[in-house]
Coordinates of C-alpha atoms in Angstrom, one line a residue:
M1 CA 0.0 0.1 0.1
A2 CA 1.6 3.4 -1.1
F3 CA 1.0 6.7 -1.4
L4 CA 1.9 8.9 -4.4
F5 CA 2.3 13.0 -4.7
K6 CA 1.7 14.8 -7.6
S7 CA 2.6 18.3 -7.2
S8 CA 5.5 20.9 -6.3
A9 CA 9.0 19.3 -6.2
E10 CA 9.7 21.4 -3.0
R11 CA 6.3 20.3 -1.2
G12 CA 6.9 16.8 -2.5
R13 CA 10.5 16.9 -0.6
V14 CA 8.6 18.0 2.8
W15 CA 5.9 15.9 2.6
G16 CA 8.6 12.8 1.7
E17 CA 10.2 13.4 5.0
A18 CA 7.2 13.6 7.1
F19 CA 5.9 10.2 5.4
T20 CA 9.1 8.5 6.8
R21 CA 9.2 10.1 10.2
L22 CA 5.5 9.7 10.8
L23 CA 3.9 6.9 8.3
P24 CA 7.1 4.9 7.5
D25 CA 5.6 1.6 6.7
M26 CA 3.7 3.4 3.6
P27 CA 6.0 4.3 0.6
F28 CA 5.8 7.8 -0.8
R29 CA 6.2 7.9 -4.7
T30 CA 6.5 11.0 -6.2
W31 CA 5.2 11.1 -10.2
P32 CA 6.1 10.2 -12.5
D33 CA 8.1 7.4 -10.5
V34 CA 4.8 5.2 -9.9
G35 CA 6.3 1.9 -9.3
D36 CA 3.8 -0.8 -9.1
A37 CA 0.6 1.2 -9.9
G38 CA -1.3 -1.3 -8.2
D39 CA 0.3 -0.4 -4.8
I40 CA -1.3 3.0 -4.9
H41 CA -4.3 3.4 -2.3
Y42 CA -3.7 7.0 -1.7
M43 CA -3.2 9.8 -4.0
A44 CA -2.4 14.0 -3.5
A45 CA -2.7 16.1 -6.5
W46 CA -3.8 19.3 -7.9
T47 CA -5.1 18.0 -11.0
V48 CA -5.4 14.8 -12.4
T49 CA -6.4 13.1 -15.6
R50 CA -8.7 10.5 -16.2
D51 CA -6.1 8.0 -17.7
L52 CA -3.9 8.5 -14.6
L53 CA -6.9 7.4 -12.8
E54 CA -7.5 4.6 -14.7
G55 CA -4.0 3.5 -14.5
L56 CA -4.3 3.3 -10.6
P57 CA -6.8 0.4 -10.1
N58 CA -6.5 0.4 -6.1
L59 CA -6.8 3.8 -5.6
E60 CA -9.3 4.4 -2.9
V61 CA -8.7 8.3 -1.9
L62 CA -7.6 11.6 -4.0
F63 CA -6.4 14.1 -1.9
S64 CA -6.7 17.7 -3.2
V65 CA -3.4 19.7 -2.3
G66 CA -5.5 23.0 -2.1
A67 CA -8.7 24.1 -0.2
G68 CA -11.1 23.3 -3.0
V69 CA -11.7 20.6 -5.5
D70 CA -13.5 23.1 -8.4
Q71 CA -9.7 22.8 -10.0
L72 CA -10.9 18.6 -10.3
D73 CA -13.1 17.3 -12.8
L74 CA -14.9 15.3 -10.8
S75 CA -16.6 13.1 -13.6
Q76 CA -13.4 12.1 -14.4
V77 CA -12.9 10.3 -10.8
P78 CA -14.2 6.9 -10.5
A79 CA -17.3 6.6 -8.3
H80 CA -15.5 4.4 -5.8
V81 CA -12.9 6.9 -4.9
Q82 CA -13.1 9.4 -2.1
V83 CA -12.2 12.8 -3.0
V84 CA -11.0 14.9 0.0
R85 CA -10.1 19.0 0.3
M86 CA -6.8 20.4 2.1
M87 CA -8.2 21.1 5.8
E88 CA -5.3 22.9 7.0
P89 CA -5.0 25.2 10.1
G90 CA -2.5 27.4 7.9
L91 CA -5.4 28.3 5.5
T92 CA -7.7 29.3 7.7
D93 CA -5.2 31.8 9.6
G94 CA -4.4 33.3 6.5
M95 CA -7.9 33.6 5.2
V96 CA -8.9 35.5 8.9
Q97 CA -6.2 37.8 8.6
Y98 CA -6.5 38.5 4.8
A99 CA -10.4 39.1 5.0
T100 CA -10.0 41.0 8.1
F101 CA -7.5 43.5 6.6
A102 CA -9.6 43.7 3.6
T103 CA -12.8 44.5 5.2
L104 CA -10.9 47.3 7.6
A105 CA -9.1 48.9 4.1
L106 CA -12.9 49.3 2.9
H107 CA -14.3 50.4 5.9
R108 CA -11.4 53.1 6.5
D109 CA -11.7 54.0 3.2
M110 CA -7.6 53.2 2.3
L111 CA -8.5 53.2 -1.5
D112 CA -9.2 57.0 -1.2
Y113 CA -6.2 57.5 1.1
R114 CA -4.3 55.7 -1.6
T115 CA -5.3 58.0 -4.4
A116 CA -5.0 61.2 -2.1
Q117 CA -1.5 60.0 -1.4
A118 CA -0.6 59.6 -5.3
D119 CA -2.4 63.0 -5.5
H120 CA -0.5 64.4 -3.0
R121 CA -3.6 65.3 -1.1
W122 CA -4.2 65.9 2.6
A123 CA -8.0 64.7 2.5
P124 CA -9.1 63.1 5.9
R125 CA -12.6 61.4 5.6
H126 CA -15.6 61.1 8.2
L127 CA -15.3 57.7 10.1
L128 CA -18.5 55.8 10.2
P129 CA -18.7 53.2 12.9
A130 CA -18.2 49.8 12.5
A131 CA -21.7 49.4 14.3
Q132 CA -23.0 51.2 11.0
R133 CA -21.3 49.1 8.1
C134 CA -22.9 45.7 7.7
V135 CA -20.2 42.7 6.8
G136 CA -22.0 39.8 4.8
V137 CA -20.3 36.7 4.0
M138 CA -21.1 34.6 1.4
G139 CA -20.2 30.7 2.0
L140 CA -20.4 29.3 5.9
G141 CA -17.6 26.4 5.6
N142 CA -14.9 26.3 8.1
L143 CA -13.5 29.7 6.4
G144 CA -16.5 31.6 6.6
M145 CA -16.9 30.9 9.8
A146 CA -13.5 31.6 11.3
V147 CA -13.9 35.0 9.2
L148 CA -17.0 36.0 11.0
N149 CA -15.8 34.9 14.2
A150 CA -12.6 37.3 13.5
L151 CA -15.0 40.2 12.5
R152 CA -17.1 40.0 15.4
P153 CA -15.3 42.2 18.1
F154 CA -14.8 45.1 15.4
G155 CA -18.6 45.6 16.3
F156 CA -19.6 45.1 12.9
P157 CA -23.5 44.0 12.0
L158 CA -22.7 40.8 10.6
R159 CA -24.4 38.3 8.0
G160 CA -24.2 34.8 6.4
W161 CA -25.5 33.4 3.2
S162 CA -25.2 29.6 2.4
R163 CA -27.1 27.1 0.2
S164 CA -28.6 25.5 3.4
G165 CA -27.6 28.2 6.1
S166 CA -26.1 27.1 9.3
A167 CA -27.4 28.8 12.9
V168 CA -24.5 31.3 14.0
N169 CA -24.2 33.2 17.6
G170 CA -24.6 36.8 16.7
V171 CA -25.2 36.4 13.1
E172 CA -28.1 37.1 10.9
I173 CA -28.2 33.9 8.7
F174 CA -30.0 33.9 5.2
A175 CA -30.5 30.6 3.2
G176 CA -31.1 29.4 -0.2
A177 CA -31.0 31.0 -3.3
D178 CA -34.7 32.9 -2.5
A179 CA -33.1 34.5 0.1
L180 CA -30.1 36.2 -1.3
P181 CA -31.8 39.4 -2.4
A182 CA -32.8 39.9 1.5
F183 CA -29.2 38.7 2.0
L184 CA -27.5 41.5 0.0
S185 CA -29.7 44.4 0.5
G186 CA -28.1 44.7 4.0
C187 CA -24.3 44.3 2.9
D188 CA -22.4 47.1 3.0
V189 CA -19.2 45.1 2.8
L190 CA -19.7 41.6 1.0
I191 CA -16.7 38.8 1.2
C192 CA -17.0 36.0 -1.3
L193 CA -15.7 32.2 0.4
L194 CA -18.3 30.5 -1.7
P195 CA -17.0 26.6 -3.1
L196 CA -16.7 27.2 -7.1
T197 CA -19.9 24.9 -8.3
G198 CA -22.2 25.3 -11.3
E199 CA -24.6 27.3 -9.3
T200 CA -22.2 29.8 -7.8
R201 CA -20.3 30.4 -11.0
G202 CA -20.7 34.2 -11.9
I203 CA -22.7 34.9 -8.6
L204 CA -20.9 38.1 -8.3
C205 CA -22.7 39.6 -11.0
R206 CA -24.6 42.8 -11.8
K207 CA -27.6 41.5 -10.5
S208 CA -26.1 40.8 -7.3
F209 CA -24.6 44.3 -7.4
D210 CA -27.6 46.2 -8.0
L211 CA -29.2 44.5 -4.8
L212 CA -26.2 45.6 -2.4
P213 CA -26.7 49.2 -0.7
R214 CA -25.2 51.9 -3.2
G215 CA -21.9 52.5 -2.1
A216 CA -20.8 49.0 -0.8
G217 CA -17.8 47.5 -1.3
I218 CA -16.8 43.6 -2.0
I219 CA -13.9 41.3 -1.3
N220 CA -13.6 37.9 -3.4
V221 CA -11.2 35.4 -2.3
G222 CA -13.2 32.8 -3.4
R223 CA -12.8 31.6 -7.1
G224 CA -12.1 33.8 -10.0
G225 CA -15.4 32.2 -11.7
H226 CA -17.4 33.6 -9.0
L227 CA -16.7 37.2 -10.7
V228 CA -18.2 38.5 -13.6
E229 CA -15.3 41.1 -14.0
H230 CA -16.9 43.6 -16.7
D231 CA -19.9 43.7 -14.2
L232 CA -17.7 44.6 -11.5
L233 CA -16.2 47.3 -13.7
S234 CA -19.7 48.8 -14.5
A235 CA -20.7 48.9 -11.0
L236 CA -17.7 50.0 -9.8
D237 CA -17.7 53.2 -12.3
S238 CA -21.1 53.9 -11.9
G239 CA -20.6 54.5 -8.1
Q240 CA -23.2 51.6 -7.5
L241 CA -19.8 49.8 -5.6
S242 CA -17.0 52.2 -4.1
G243 CA -14.5 49.3 -3.9
A244 CA -13.1 45.9 -4.6
V245 CA -10.4 44.0 -3.0
I246 CA -9.8 41.4 -5.2
D247 CA -7.5 38.0 -4.8
V248 CA -8.6 35.6 -7.5
L249 CA -9.2 36.2 -11.1
N250 CA -10.7 34.1 -13.8
T251 CA -7.2 34.1 -15.8
E252 CA -4.1 34.2 -13.4
P253 CA -1.8 35.9 -13.7
A254 CA -3.3 38.5 -15.2
A255 CA -2.6 40.1 -18.4
A256 CA -0.5 43.2 -18.4
D257 CA -3.5 45.1 -19.9
H258 CA -6.1 43.6 -17.5
P259 CA -8.2 46.4 -16.4
F260 CA -8.0 45.5 -12.8
W261 CA -4.2 46.3 -12.8
S262 CA -5.1 50.3 -13.0
H263 CA -8.6 50.8 -11.5
P264 CA -8.2 53.2 -9.0
R265 CA -11.2 51.5 -6.7
I266 CA -9.8 48.2 -6.9
L267 CA -7.1 46.7 -4.7
L268 CA -5.9 43.5 -6.7
T269 CA -3.6 41.0 -5.1
P270 CA -1.8 37.6 -6.6
H271 CA -3.9 34.9 -5.2
V272 CA -1.9 34.9 -1.9
A273 CA -5.2 35.5 0.7
S274 CA -4.4 32.1 2.2
Q275 CA -1.8 29.6 1.2
T276 CA -1.0 25.8 2.4
R277 CA 1.8 25.0 4.9
D278 CA 4.1 22.0 3.4
D279 CA 4.7 20.9 7.1
S280 CA 1.2 21.3 8.7
S281 CA -0.9 20.3 5.8
V282 CA 1.3 17.0 5.5
E283 CA 0.6 16.2 9.1
V284 CA -3.4 16.5 8.3
M285 CA -3.0 14.6 5.3
I286 CA -1.5 11.7 7.2
G287 CA -4.0 11.9 9.9
N288 CA -6.9 11.5 7.3
I289 CA -4.9 8.4 6.1
R290 CA -4.8 7.0 9.5
R291 CA -8.6 7.8 9.9
H292 CA -9.5 5.9 6.5
Q293 CA -7.8 3.0 7.5
A294 CA -9.2 3.0 10.9
G295 CA -12.7 3.2 9.2
Q296 CA -13.3 6.7 10.3
P297 CA -14.3 9.9 8.4
M298 CA -12.0 12.0 7.2
Q299 CA -11.7 15.6 7.6
G300 CA -12.8 17.4 4.2
Q301 CA -14.5 14.7 2.5
V302 CA -16.4 15.9 -0.7
D303 CA -20.0 15.6 -1.4
R304 CA -19.8 14.6 -5.1
S305 CA -23.6 15.8 -5.5
R306 CA -22.6 19.2 -4.3
G307 CA -19.4 19.6 -5.8
Y308 CA -17.6 20.4 -2.4

């Protein structure tokens, strides 16, 4: 019974050392050095192909090396293979830090101060109390819940929206597509932390922006596919939105002529909101392997019917 790794060389080195130390009885193989394909019962990868998976007849679990699985074509993965997304403390910590920074940047008008600095203008702005600015989070998984908990001490009224909804102390919860307009209507800052599925692709669009209070700001730390980019530009130019913090794009890296680079109401970062730590992520992975071998549920198991 062996483990196959298909990702970056540096991560492979760290993970291989950890397997030797923590799971010495399981051979660690690095793609394309598969060895006896029949020995591979576990695999970690960013992307896979049908041919690769069909060549691993005894594969039981496919681990995504990222927090999401939208980069995987789940229709290519045999039904008997369990798919598990990365559940790693560093991912949550990084996302909480970034979402907090982005929310405060919009709340404290940092886009305006950036422009004023470039123009050599000393231009103080009126400070709106946090209690008068509602923050809404789309997506109530581990990351969304952690972000809501981190924002609570600042005094923002908080809202959360997801397909099914989960009760959260001190947060007004909205569930399902029918509740989305009511949710959006009260969000002065909107944070997207949704998984990317057929239902959520393009959800940050003109229709959604028009439902937000005029002058709202958005933060997209989900996936580039959530955002209709030209709709964002139109909403910013019309004043319907006052600013945006964008960490993910449909095509990365952004082309040199992408309009987000120079737009004065957009803060663009290169997909850095949350990054997996090699050392702690492999410990989570090994813990899940042990759970699987003990017949216990693994953390981050993907529901194929939902796509996450």
